[in-house]
mmCIF file of C-alpha atoms in Angstrom:
data_model
loop_
_atom_site.group_PDB
_atom_site.id
_atom_site.type_symbol
_atom_site.label_atom_id
_atom_site.label_comp_id
_atom_site.label_asym_id
_atom_site.label_seq_id
_atom_site.Cartn_x
_atom_site.Cartn_y
_atom_site.Cartn_z
ATOM 1 C CA UNK A 3 71.209 -6.283 -48.933
ATOM 2 C CA UNK A 4 67.848 -5.192 -50.237
ATOM 3 C CA UNK A 5 66.133 -8.219 -48.684
ATOM 4 C CA UNK A 6 67.734 -7.416 -45.320
ATOM 5 C CA UNK A 7 66.366 -3.868 -45.414
ATOM 6 C CA UNK A 8 62.896 -5.178 -46.318
ATOM 7 C CA UNK A 9 62.966 -7.666 -43.408
ATOM 8 C CA UNK A 10 63.977 -4.988 -40.887
ATOM 9 C CA UNK A 11 61.278 -2.590 -42.134
ATOM 10 C CA UNK A 12 58.596 -5.288 -41.950
ATOM 11 C CA UNK A 13 59.637 -6.229 -38.412
ATOM 12 C CA UNK A 14 59.517 -2.620 -37.272
ATOM 13 C CA UNK A 15 56.044 -2.148 -38.747
ATOM 14 C CA UNK A 16 54.841 -5.357 -37.023
ATOM 15 C CA UNK A 17 56.241 -4.257 -33.666
ATOM 16 C CA UNK A 18 54.714 -0.810 -34.069
ATOM 17 C CA UNK A 19 51.327 -2.283 -34.961
ATOM 18 C CA UNK A 20 51.452 -4.707 -31.988
ATOM 19 C CA UNK A 21 52.416 -1.894 -29.643
ATOM 20 C CA UNK A 22 49.547 0.218 -30.918
ATOM 21 C CA UNK A 23 47.109 -2.633 -30.357
ATOM 22 C CA UNK A 24 48.372 -3.118 -26.809
ATOM 23 C CA UNK A 25 47.943 0.572 -26.137
ATOM 24 C CA UNK A 26 44.305 0.569 -27.308
ATOM 25 C CA UNK A 27 42.214 -0.521 -24.265
ATOM 26 C CA UNK A 28 39.375 -2.990 -24.730
ATOM 27 C CA UNK A 29 35.838 -2.323 -23.448
ATOM 28 C CA UNK A 30 36.339 -4.980 -20.756
ATOM 29 C CA UNK A 31 39.565 -3.361 -19.589
ATOM 30 C CA UNK A 32 37.911 0.056 -19.455
ATOM 31 C CA UNK A 33 34.999 -1.441 -17.488
ATOM 32 C CA UNK A 34 37.335 -3.016 -14.942
ATOM 33 C CA UNK A 35 39.276 0.201 -14.553
ATOM 34 C CA UNK A 36 36.068 2.191 -14.105
ATOM 35 C CA UNK A 37 34.899 -0.131 -11.320
ATOM 36 C CA UNK A 38 38.203 0.315 -9.506
ATOM 37 C CA UNK A 39 37.946 4.095 -9.873
ATOM 38 C CA UNK A 40 34.380 4.121 -8.513
ATOM 39 C CA UNK A 41 34.621 1.546 -5.718
ATOM 40 C CA UNK A 42 38.200 1.861 -4.508
ATOM 41 C CA UNK A 43 38.824 5.568 -5.017
ATOM 42 C CA UNK A 44 35.303 7.063 -5.203
ATOM 43 C CA UNK A 45 36.582 8.912 -8.287
ATOM 44 C CA UNK A 46 33.240 9.050 -10.057
ATOM 45 C CA UNK A 47 34.354 11.574 -12.694
ATOM 46 C CA UNK A 48 37.132 9.259 -13.877
ATOM 47 C CA UNK A 49 34.768 6.256 -13.786
ATOM 48 C CA UNK A 50 32.279 8.125 -16.011
ATOM 49 C CA UNK A 51 35.031 9.058 -18.460
ATOM 50 C CA UNK A 52 36.261 5.466 -18.703
ATOM 51 C CA UNK A 53 32.746 4.074 -19.125
ATOM 52 C CA UNK A 54 31.975 6.527 -21.912
ATOM 53 C CA UNK A 55 35.143 5.437 -23.708
ATOM 54 C CA UNK A 56 34.088 1.830 -23.364
ATOM 55 C CA UNK A 57 30.574 2.506 -24.639
ATOM 56 C CA UNK A 58 31.952 4.366 -27.643
ATOM 57 C CA UNK A 59 33.749 1.113 -28.528
ATOM 58 C CA UNK A 60 30.831 -1.180 -27.573
ATOM 59 C CA UNK A 61 27.454 0.669 -27.560
ATOM 60 C CA UNK A 62 25.530 -2.587 -26.941
ATOM 61 C CA UNK A 63 27.504 -3.414 -23.753
ATOM 62 C CA UNK A 64 24.415 -3.155 -21.482
ATOM 63 C CA UNK A 65 26.162 -4.216 -18.289
ATOM 64 C CA UNK A 66 28.585 -1.332 -18.703
ATOM 65 C CA UNK A 67 25.761 1.119 -19.411
ATOM 66 C CA UNK A 68 23.897 -0.023 -16.279
ATOM 67 C CA UNK A 69 27.029 0.615 -14.239
ATOM 68 C CA UNK A 70 27.265 4.088 -15.761
ATOM 69 C CA UNK A 71 23.734 4.703 -14.500
ATOM 70 C CA UNK A 72 24.763 3.542 -11.034
ATOM 71 C CA UNK A 73 27.819 5.820 -11.022
ATOM 72 C CA UNK A 74 25.605 8.742 -12.020
ATOM 73 C CA UNK A 75 23.325 7.774 -9.095
ATOM 74 C CA UNK A 76 26.240 7.633 -6.641
ATOM 75 C CA UNK A 77 27.409 11.082 -7.767
ATOM 76 C CA UNK A 78 23.885 12.569 -7.522
ATOM 77 C CA UNK A 79 23.623 13.167 -11.279
ATOM 78 C CA UNK A 80 20.071 11.856 -11.122
ATOM 79 C CA UNK A 81 18.776 13.132 -14.477
ATOM 80 C CA UNK A 82 21.725 11.526 -16.267
ATOM 81 C CA UNK A 83 21.215 8.311 -14.292
ATOM 82 C CA UNK A 84 17.542 8.133 -15.296
ATOM 83 C CA UNK A 85 18.426 8.790 -18.946
ATOM 84 C CA UNK A 86 21.062 6.041 -18.869
ATOM 85 C CA UNK A 87 18.749 3.447 -17.314
ATOM 86 C CA UNK A 88 16.060 4.369 -19.849
ATOM 87 C CA UNK A 89 18.532 3.723 -22.683
ATOM 88 C CA UNK A 90 19.161 0.208 -21.371
ATOM 89 C CA UNK A 91 15.456 -0.507 -20.938
ATOM 90 C CA UNK A 92 14.773 0.667 -24.488
ATOM 91 C CA UNK A 93 17.330 -1.843 -25.763
ATOM 92 C CA UNK A 94 16.094 -4.653 -23.500
ATOM 93 C CA UNK A 95 12.681 -4.238 -21.891
ATOM 94 C CA UNK A 96 12.604 -5.289 -18.241
ATOM 95 C CA UNK A 97 16.411 -5.644 -18.013
ATOM 96 C CA UNK A 98 16.955 -6.976 -14.459
ATOM 97 C CA UNK A 99 19.958 -4.907 -13.392
ATOM 98 C CA UNK A 100 18.664 -1.722 -15.037
ATOM 99 C CA UNK A 101 15.277 -2.174 -13.334
ATOM 100 C CA UNK A 102 17.074 -2.715 -10.021
ATOM 101 C CA UNK A 103 19.325 0.313 -10.423
ATOM 102 C CA UNK A 104 16.419 2.513 -11.536
ATOM 103 C CA UNK A 105 14.284 1.229 -8.665
ATOM 104 C CA UNK A 106 16.951 1.968 -6.037
ATOM 105 C CA UNK A 107 17.510 5.438 -7.504
ATOM 106 C CA UNK A 108 13.848 6.316 -6.957
ATOM 107 C CA UNK A 109 13.632 4.486 -3.606
ATOM 108 C CA UNK A 110 16.658 6.313 -2.169
ATOM 109 C CA UNK A 111 15.183 9.625 -3.310
ATOM 110 C CA UNK A 112 11.780 8.922 -1.691
ATOM 111 C CA UNK A 113 9.945 8.481 -5.009
ATOM 112 C CA UNK A 114 8.405 5.244 -3.770
ATOM 113 C CA UNK A 115 5.522 5.049 -6.251
ATOM 114 C CA UNK A 116 7.928 5.445 -9.181
ATOM 115 C CA UNK A 117 10.342 2.948 -7.575
ATOM 116 C CA UNK A 118 7.543 0.382 -7.290
ATOM 117 C CA UNK A 119 6.638 0.939 -10.952
ATOM 118 C CA UNK A 120 10.202 0.261 -12.084
ATOM 119 C CA UNK A 121 10.590 -2.818 -9.906
ATOM 120 C CA UNK A 122 7.250 -4.299 -10.954
ATOM 121 C CA UNK A 123 8.236 -3.936 -14.597
ATOM 122 C CA UNK A 124 11.462 -5.803 -13.940
ATOM 123 C CA UNK A 125 9.598 -8.550 -12.071
ATOM 124 C CA UNK A 126 7.308 -9.067 -15.067
ATOM 125 C CA UNK A 127 10.336 -10.343 -16.964
ATOM 126 C CA UNK A 128 12.257 -11.785 -13.976
ATOM 127 C CA UNK A 129 9.627 -13.036 -11.471
ATOM 128 C CA UNK A 130 12.169 -15.061 -9.467
ATOM 129 C CA UNK A 131 14.705 -12.246 -9.048
ATOM 130 C CA UNK A 132 16.051 -12.157 -5.473
ATOM 131 C CA UNK A 133 17.300 -8.602 -5.647
ATOM 132 C CA UNK A 134 14.140 -7.174 -7.207
ATOM 133 C CA UNK A 135 12.008 -9.064 -4.678
ATOM 134 C CA UNK A 136 13.939 -7.674 -1.710
ATOM 135 C CA UNK A 137 13.789 -4.127 -3.091
ATOM 136 C CA UNK A 138 10.050 -4.434 -3.659
ATOM 137 C CA UNK A 139 9.620 -5.563 -0.035
ATOM 138 C CA UNK A 140 11.524 -2.473 1.145
ATOM 139 C CA UNK A 141 9.270 -0.267 -0.976
ATOM 140 C CA UNK A 142 6.128 -1.972 0.333
ATOM 141 C CA UNK A 143 7.239 -1.396 3.925
ATOM 142 C CA UNK A 144 7.825 2.253 3.042
ATOM 143 C CA UNK A 145 4.304 2.388 1.586
ATOM 144 C CA UNK A 146 2.892 0.895 4.831
ATOM 145 C CA UNK A 147 1.908 -2.419 3.216
ATOM 146 C CA UNK A 148 3.594 -4.796 5.695
ATOM 147 C CA UNK A 149 1.428 -7.841 4.960
ATOM 148 C CA UNK A 150 2.346 -7.808 1.263
ATOM 149 C CA UNK A 151 6.004 -7.138 2.087
ATOM 150 C CA UNK A 152 6.173 -10.001 4.577
ATOM 151 C CA UNK A 153 4.548 -12.429 2.132
ATOM 152 C CA UNK A 154 7.009 -11.393 -0.561
ATOM 153 C CA UNK A 155 9.993 -11.956 1.750
ATOM 154 C CA UNK A 156 8.595 -15.368 2.703
ATOM 155 C CA UNK A 157 8.509 -16.226 -1.007
ATOM 156 C CA UNK A 158 12.073 -14.986 -1.544
ATOM 157 C CA UNK A 159 13.366 -16.982 1.440
ATOM 158 C CA UNK A 160 11.478 -20.102 0.361
ATOM 159 C CA UNK A 161 13.554 -20.272 -2.816
ATOM 160 C CA UNK A 162 16.662 -18.460 -1.546
ATOM 161 C CA UNK A 163 16.923 -19.290 2.192
ATOM 162 C CA UNK A 164 20.480 -17.972 2.398
ATOM 163 C CA UNK A 165 19.548 -14.404 1.400
ATOM 164 C CA UNK A 166 20.920 -12.513 4.396
ATOM 165 C CA UNK A 167 19.444 -9.139 3.416
ATOM 166 C CA UNK A 168 15.938 -10.587 3.115
ATOM 167 C CA UNK A 169 16.294 -12.382 6.463
ATOM 168 C CA UNK A 170 17.542 -9.288 8.256
ATOM 169 C CA UNK A 171 14.844 -7.080 6.741
ATOM 170 C CA UNK A 172 12.134 -9.535 7.693
ATOM 171 C CA UNK A 173 13.300 -9.802 11.293
ATOM 172 C CA UNK A 174 13.564 -6.009 11.675
ATOM 173 C CA UNK A 175 10.019 -5.612 10.400
ATOM 174 C CA UNK A 176 8.521 -8.753 11.931
ATOM 175 C CA UNK A 177 6.057 -6.928 14.157
ATOM 176 C CA UNK A 178 4.525 -4.902 11.314
ATOM 177 C CA UNK A 179 2.839 -7.717 9.417
ATOM 178 C CA UNK A 180 0.004 -8.027 11.939
ATOM 179 C CA UNK A 181 -1.495 -5.462 14.300
ATOM 180 C CA UNK A 182 -2.340 -7.739 17.228
ATOM 181 C CA UNK A 183 -0.963 -10.814 18.957
ATOM 182 C CA UNK A 184 -1.830 -12.763 22.087
ATOM 183 C CA UNK A 185 0.485 -15.296 23.673
ATOM 184 C CA UNK A 186 0.593 -17.801 26.522
ATOM 185 C CA UNK A 187 3.551 -19.755 27.864
ATOM 186 C CA UNK A 188 4.378 -22.220 30.624
ATOM 187 C CA UNK A 189 7.797 -23.192 32.019
ATOM 188 C CA UNK A 190 8.618 -26.108 34.322
ATOM 189 C CA UNK A 191 11.852 -26.000 36.348
ATOM 190 C CA UNK A 192 13.144 -29.134 38.119
ATOM 191 C CA UNK A 193 16.106 -29.311 40.559
ATOM 192 C CA UNK A 194 18.108 -32.386 41.452
ATOM 193 C CA UNK A 195 19.227 -30.730 44.727
ATOM 194 C CA UNK A 196 18.431 -27.851 47.086
ATOM 195 C CA UNK A 197 14.745 -27.428 46.163
ATOM 196 C CA UNK A 198 12.359 -30.311 46.750
ATOM 197 C CA UNK A 199 9.520 -28.787 44.768
ATOM 198 C CA UNK A 200 9.756 -27.774 41.111
ATOM 199 C CA UNK A 201 9.065 -24.217 40.011
ATOM 200 C CA UNK A 202 6.164 -23.296 37.749
ATOM 201 C CA UNK A 203 6.223 -20.094 35.693
ATOM 202 C CA UNK A 204 3.537 -18.915 33.269
ATOM 203 C CA UNK A 205 2.573 -15.759 31.440
ATOM 204 C CA UNK A 206 -0.110 -14.319 29.180
ATOM 205 C CA UNK A 207 0.387 -11.219 27.071
ATOM 206 C CA UNK A 208 -1.205 -9.008 24.450
ATOM 207 C CA UNK A 209 0.770 -7.015 21.852
ATOM 208 C CA UNK A 210 -0.361 -4.188 19.623
ATOM 209 C CA UNK A 211 1.498 -2.647 16.707
ATOM 210 C CA UNK A 212 1.088 1.122 16.422
ATOM 211 C CA UNK A 213 2.656 3.854 14.351
ATOM 212 C CA UNK A 214 5.134 4.496 17.175
ATOM 213 C CA UNK A 215 6.184 0.859 17.578
ATOM 214 C CA UNK A 216 5.196 -2.386 19.278
ATOM 215 C CA UNK A 217 3.610 -2.307 22.753
ATOM 216 C CA UNK A 218 2.972 -5.310 25.015
ATOM 217 C CA UNK A 219 1.094 -5.838 28.291
ATOM 218 C CA UNK A 220 1.940 -9.024 30.202
ATOM 219 C CA UNK A 221 0.903 -10.823 33.379
ATOM 220 C CA UNK A 222 3.381 -13.324 34.859
ATOM 221 C CA UNK A 223 2.661 -16.041 37.423
ATOM 222 C CA UNK A 224 5.253 -17.988 39.392
ATOM 223 C CA UNK A 225 5.141 -20.672 42.032
ATOM 224 C CA UNK A 226 8.477 -21.204 43.806
ATOM 225 C CA UNK A 227 9.733 -21.590 47.375
ATOM 226 C CA UNK A 228 6.160 -22.730 48.198
ATOM 227 C CA UNK A 229 4.946 -19.221 47.371
ATOM 228 C CA UNK A 230 2.748 -17.928 44.562
ATOM 229 C CA UNK A 231 2.937 -14.439 43.106
ATOM 230 C CA UNK A 232 1.921 -12.311 40.144
ATOM 231 C CA UNK A 233 3.911 -9.721 38.228
ATOM 232 C CA UNK A 234 2.555 -7.112 35.804
ATOM 233 C CA UNK A 235 4.786 -5.909 32.975
ATOM 234 C CA UNK A 236 4.589 -3.307 30.213
ATOM 235 C CA UNK A 237 6.992 -3.443 27.295
ATOM 236 C CA UNK A 238 7.630 -1.348 24.192
ATOM 237 C CA UNK A 239 9.846 -1.385 21.105
ATOM 238 C CA UNK A 240 9.608 2.219 19.883
ATOM 239 C CA UNK A 241 10.827 2.976 16.372
ATOM 240 C CA UNK A 242 13.242 5.913 16.379
ATOM 241 C CA UNK A 243 14.404 5.890 12.760
ATOM 242 C CA UNK A 244 15.111 3.467 9.938
ATOM 243 C CA UNK A 245 18.392 2.549 11.647
ATOM 244 C CA UNK A 246 17.533 2.833 15.363
ATOM 245 C CA UNK A 247 14.862 1.403 17.633
ATOM 246 C CA UNK A 248 14.524 1.050 21.373
ATOM 247 C CA UNK A 249 13.354 -1.309 24.109
ATOM 248 C CA UNK A 250 11.608 -0.265 27.340
ATOM 249 C CA UNK A 251 10.376 -2.621 30.066
ATOM 250 C CA UNK A 252 8.640 -1.958 33.395
ATOM 251 C CA UNK A 253 7.425 -4.564 35.882
ATOM 252 C CA UNK A 254 5.933 -4.592 39.375
ATOM 253 C CA UNK A 255 5.082 -7.326 41.896
ATOM 254 C CA UNK A 256 3.948 -7.494 45.514
ATOM 255 C CA UNK A 257 6.237 -10.408 46.481
ATOM 256 C CA UNK A 258 9.997 -9.867 46.319
ATOM 257 C CA UNK A 259 10.621 -13.498 47.292
ATOM 258 C CA UNK A 260 9.213 -14.688 43.951
ATOM 259 C CA UNK A 261 9.649 -11.689 41.628
ATOM 260 C CA UNK A 262 11.546 -8.430 42.013
ATOM 261 C CA UNK A 263 9.234 -5.834 43.556
ATOM 262 C CA UNK A 264 10.118 -3.560 40.658
ATOM 263 C CA UNK A 265 12.070 -4.033 37.463
ATOM 264 C CA UNK A 266 12.966 -1.742 34.576
ATOM 265 C CA UNK A 267 14.989 -2.116 31.413
ATOM 266 C CA UNK A 268 16.085 0.118 28.548
ATOM 267 C CA UNK A 269 18.014 -0.726 25.374
ATOM 268 C CA UNK A 270 19.006 1.127 22.211
ATOM 269 C CA UNK A 271 19.411 -0.986 19.066
ATOM 270 C CA UNK A 272 21.214 0.026 15.873
ATOM 271 C CA UNK A 273 20.880 -1.748 12.533
ATOM 272 C CA UNK A 274 24.251 -1.585 10.775
ATOM 273 C CA UNK A 275 25.324 -2.433 7.215
ATOM 274 C CA UNK A 276 26.053 -6.046 6.263
ATOM 275 C CA UNK A 277 23.138 -7.298 8.419
ATOM 276 C CA UNK A 278 24.809 -6.452 11.742
ATOM 277 C CA UNK A 279 22.919 -5.232 14.814
ATOM 278 C CA UNK A 280 24.368 -3.873 18.069
ATOM 279 C CA UNK A 281 22.696 -2.722 21.273
ATOM 280 C CA UNK A 282 23.437 -1.404 24.731
ATOM 281 C CA UNK A 283 21.206 -1.030 27.761
ATOM 282 C CA UNK A 284 20.591 -1.272 31.481
ATOM 283 C CA UNK A 285 18.435 -3.364 33.829
ATOM 284 C CA UNK A 286 17.268 -2.270 37.278
ATOM 285 C CA UNK A 287 15.918 -4.818 39.778
ATOM 286 C CA UNK A 288 14.563 -4.130 43.276
ATOM 287 C CA UNK A 289 14.560 -6.950 45.809
ATOM 288 C CA UNK A 290 15.715 -6.146 49.355
ATOM 289 C CA UNK A 291 18.377 -4.003 47.694
ATOM 290 C CA UNK A 292 18.638 -2.202 44.363
ATOM 291 C CA UNK A 293 20.537 -3.956 41.587
ATOM 292 C CA UNK A 294 21.863 -2.264 38.411
ATOM 293 C CA UNK A 295 22.988 -4.462 35.529
ATOM 294 C CA UNK A 296 24.404 -3.289 32.193
ATOM 295 C CA UNK A 297 24.107 -5.197 28.947
ATOM 296 C CA UNK A 298 25.866 -5.141 25.577
ATOM 297 C CA UNK A 299 24.935 -7.237 22.571
ATOM 298 C CA UNK A 300 25.888 -7.807 18.941
ATOM 299 C CA UNK A 301 24.078 -9.839 16.295
ATOM 300 C CA UNK A 302 24.731 -10.853 12.707
ATOM 301 C CA UNK A 303 22.696 -12.561 9.979
ATOM 302 C CA UNK A 304 24.753 -14.995 7.905
ATOM 303 C CA UNK A 305 22.733 -16.811 5.229
ATOM 304 C CA UNK A 306 20.311 -19.069 7.167
ATOM 305 C CA UNK A 307 21.941 -18.288 10.514
ATOM 306 C CA UNK A 308 21.501 -15.584 13.112
ATOM 307 C CA UNK A 309 24.316 -15.268 15.660
ATOM 308 C CA UNK A 310 24.139 -13.172 18.815
ATOM 309 C CA UNK A 311 26.607 -12.559 21.640
ATOM 310 C CA UNK A 312 25.384 -10.832 24.806
ATOM 311 C CA UNK A 313 26.942 -9.939 28.121
ATOM 312 C CA UNK A 314 25.494 -8.619 31.402
ATOM 313 C CA UNK A 315 27.846 -6.639 33.616
ATOM 314 C CA UNK A 316 27.689 -5.305 37.187
ATOM 315 C CA UNK A 317 30.506 -2.766 37.637
ATOM 316 C CA UNK A 318 30.737 -3.067 41.449
ATOM 317 C CA UNK A 319 33.040 -5.934 42.444
ATOM 318 C CA UNK A 320 30.982 -6.583 45.545
ATOM 319 C CA UNK A 321 27.992 -7.483 43.395
ATOM 320 C CA UNK A 322 27.200 -10.203 40.871
ATOM 321 C CA UNK A 323 29.880 -10.896 38.303
ATOM 322 C CA UNK A 324 29.166 -10.665 34.629
ATOM 323 C CA UNK A 325 27.578 -13.278 32.414
ATOM 324 C CA UNK A 326 27.922 -14.139 28.729
ATOM 325 C CA UNK A 327 25.488 -15.900 26.412
ATOM 326 C CA UNK A 328 25.824 -16.985 22.782
ATOM 327 C CA UNK A 329 22.666 -17.673 20.778
ATOM 328 C CA UNK A 330 22.452 -19.338 17.381
ATOM 329 C CA UNK A 331 19.353 -19.664 15.208
ATOM 330 C CA UNK A 332 19.072 -21.683 12.017
ATOM 331 C CA UNK A 333 16.139 -20.637 9.856
ATOM 332 C CA UNK A 334 14.266 -23.427 8.138
ATOM 333 C CA UNK A 335 11.939 -21.035 6.341
ATOM 334 C CA UNK A 336 10.346 -17.716 7.240
ATOM 335 C CA UNK A 337 10.769 -15.499 10.277
ATOM 336 C CA UNK A 338 8.882 -17.877 12.615
ATOM 337 C CA UNK A 339 10.442 -21.140 11.486
ATOM 338 C CA UNK A 340 13.801 -21.857 13.097
ATOM 339 C CA UNK A 341 15.830 -24.078 15.406
ATOM 340 C CA UNK A 342 18.080 -22.556 18.032
ATOM 341 C CA UNK A 343 20.851 -23.198 20.516
ATOM 342 C CA UNK A 344 21.972 -21.048 23.449
ATOM 343 C CA UNK A 345 25.137 -21.492 25.513
ATOM 344 C CA UNK A 346 26.075 -19.328 28.464
ATOM 345 C CA UNK A 347 27.746 -18.754 31.783
ATOM 346 C CA UNK A 348 26.374 -16.766 34.709
ATOM 347 C CA UNK A 349 22.911 -15.400 35.462
ATOM 348 C CA UNK A 350 20.795 -13.247 33.178
ATOM 349 C CA UNK A 351 18.302 -10.645 34.473
ATOM 350 C CA UNK A 352 16.118 -11.424 31.430
ATOM 351 C CA UNK A 353 15.805 -15.121 32.336
ATOM 352 C CA UNK A 354 12.394 -15.534 33.959
ATOM 353 C CA UNK A 355 13.407 -18.728 35.753
ATOM 354 C CA UNK A 356 16.486 -17.378 37.531
ATOM 355 C CA UNK A 357 15.810 -13.649 37.957
ATOM 356 C CA UNK A 358 14.884 -14.310 41.570
ATOM 357 C CA UNK A 359 18.453 -15.446 42.314
ATOM 358 C CA UNK A 360 19.581 -11.843 41.934
ATOM 359 C CA UNK A 361 17.851 -11.142 45.224
ATOM 360 C CA UNK A 362 19.986 -13.441 47.338
ATOM 361 C CA UNK A 363 22.988 -12.420 49.391
ATOM 362 C CA UNK A 364 26.385 -13.239 47.992
ATOM 363 C CA UNK A 365 25.081 -13.732 44.475
ATOM 364 C CA UNK A 366 28.246 -12.146 43.124
ATOM 365 C CA UNK A 367 29.981 -15.447 43.880
ATOM 366 C CA UNK A 368 27.405 -17.649 42.156
ATOM 367 C CA UNK A 369 28.580 -19.395 38.999
ATOM 368 C CA UNK A 370 26.621 -21.334 36.419
ATOM 369 C CA UNK A 371 26.946 -22.975 33.047
ATOM 370 C CA UNK A 372 23.871 -23.446 30.924
ATOM 371 C CA UNK A 373 22.713 -24.748 27.565
ATOM 372 C CA UNK A 374 19.297 -24.646 25.908
ATOM 373 C CA UNK A 375 17.741 -25.778 22.636
ATOM 374 C CA UNK A 376 14.587 -24.267 21.192
ATOM 375 C CA UNK A 377 12.244 -24.571 18.230
ATOM 376 C CA UNK A 378 9.831 -22.019 16.809
ATOM 377 C CA UNK A 379 7.433 -23.009 14.046
ATOM 378 C CA UNK A 380 4.202 -21.712 12.469
ATOM 379 C CA UNK A 381 0.981 -23.657 12.869
ATOM 380 C CA UNK A 382 -1.325 -22.712 10.020
ATOM 381 C CA UNK A 383 -1.506 -19.080 8.962
ATOM 382 C CA UNK A 384 -1.730 -17.298 12.315
ATOM 383 C CA UNK A 385 -0.471 -19.521 15.168
ATOM 384 C CA UNK A 386 3.159 -19.932 16.278
ATOM 385 C CA UNK A 387 4.446 -22.702 18.539
ATOM 386 C CA UNK A 388 7.502 -22.275 20.799
ATOM 387 C CA UNK A 389 9.276 -25.192 22.483
ATOM 388 C CA UNK A 390 12.409 -24.972 24.635
ATOM 389 C CA UNK A 391 14.419 -27.211 26.913
ATOM 390 C CA UNK A 392 17.567 -26.457 28.861
ATOM 391 C CA UNK A 393 20.031 -27.715 31.436
ATOM 392 C CA UNK A 394 21.908 -25.558 33.927
ATOM 393 C CA UNK A 395 24.732 -26.384 36.303
ATOM 394 C CA UNK A 396 23.866 -23.758 38.931
ATOM 395 C CA UNK A 397 25.718 -22.699 42.056
ATOM 396 C CA UNK A 398 23.269 -21.788 44.843
ATOM 397 C CA UNK A 399 25.712 -20.977 47.672
ATOM 398 C CA UNK A 400 29.474 -20.774 48.086
ATOM 399 C CA UNK A 401 29.561 -24.533 48.797
ATOM 400 C CA UNK A 402 26.479 -25.938 47.092
ATOM 401 C CA UNK A 403 25.547 -26.407 43.439
ATOM 402 C CA UNK A 404 23.170 -28.604 41.485
ATOM 403 C CA UNK A 405 21.530 -29.278 38.151
ATOM 404 C CA UNK A 406 18.468 -27.405 37.001
ATOM 405 C CA UNK A 407 16.277 -28.693 34.150
ATOM 406 C CA UNK A 408 13.917 -26.362 32.259
ATOM 407 C CA UNK A 409 11.158 -27.174 29.786
ATOM 408 C CA UNK A 410 8.823 -24.582 28.256
ATOM 409 C CA UNK A 411 5.993 -24.413 25.750
ATOM 410 C CA UNK A 412 4.311 -21.348 24.296
ATOM 411 C CA UNK A 413 1.677 -20.440 21.745
ATOM 412 C CA UNK A 414 1.145 -17.132 19.930
ATOM 413 C CA UNK A 415 -1.893 -16.086 17.918
ATOM 414 C CA UNK A 416 -1.484 -13.194 15.459
ATOM 415 C CA UNK A 417 -4.451 -11.341 14.026
#
């Protein structure tokens, strides 16, 4: 019987020891639990407690210590966050994630010079870091160094073309890298029916970047219906805040048969998280009668792609029905290097070729389907080439429709 008692006692001790081991959490388990507490429940106090337990068990667990610094940052315990990041950097100089966390801490708290110092130190040890490169670009824009920021984003996108954050940031800031730009463009419009003579549309413009935003002056020329006319336009993209910017357009012409006698447009744009952008606005056109048109749009950057859906709406049923357009860009490189496709139905007041059709009677019954392909590419360091071609199945009257072919070329010089 003695051996039976010994066996039972040994088994109980083994079970007790195994149970005790299962009850003792590992550093990895504590780390996972802390992330759930911080991200899912925003319980930063519990996350800190769990991370401290884990670090007591594994003091050299640098990834966990970096996350502790981030949690301190999220909970506005900035002195503790700085101390924690410093501890990591003392153990591993230039640690990528610690440099990133420390850099964002200072950037979010408007200590841009200190943020740049931390990021530069990290880049010394990790020169190809995507995340550090994007953060440095943000800091450089904040420090009003747009040329350096744009060049850095070009470098990031050259090696990591699918970086959505870099692409979105570059497009939002695209007008800041140069102060001036001049552009010229020509569009040829051919009809298989209704109009015997093709249309010719051209413009020349000058843009200037200021502290308040981008401003453009433009002169448009059109030859259609055997008439020639000029239109003068002024355009602005005022910066309202880091998240919001606007669009304002005014135009005037002396020939309402070729251009609207007066046009105006206003939009408000909002940059949202996850590289989304939404906008809403209004267009006002004056031909023989006044025409109000409302627009809504939404865009999204997704790796190398930019997707945009836009609609134009006239609320009065006796007027022109709405239109919808979907635009897709595929970026081959930087901000001025992409291929694009546009598909739509209905007329757009922002389409220079067909704006004049808003002035006809019964345009609310006109229907169209259209498709266009375009290419934008840099030529050298300061020139940009634009090419576009499109086909439209356009209704001109209640009983007549035809095909419309468009081809356009444009050149921009930045300086």
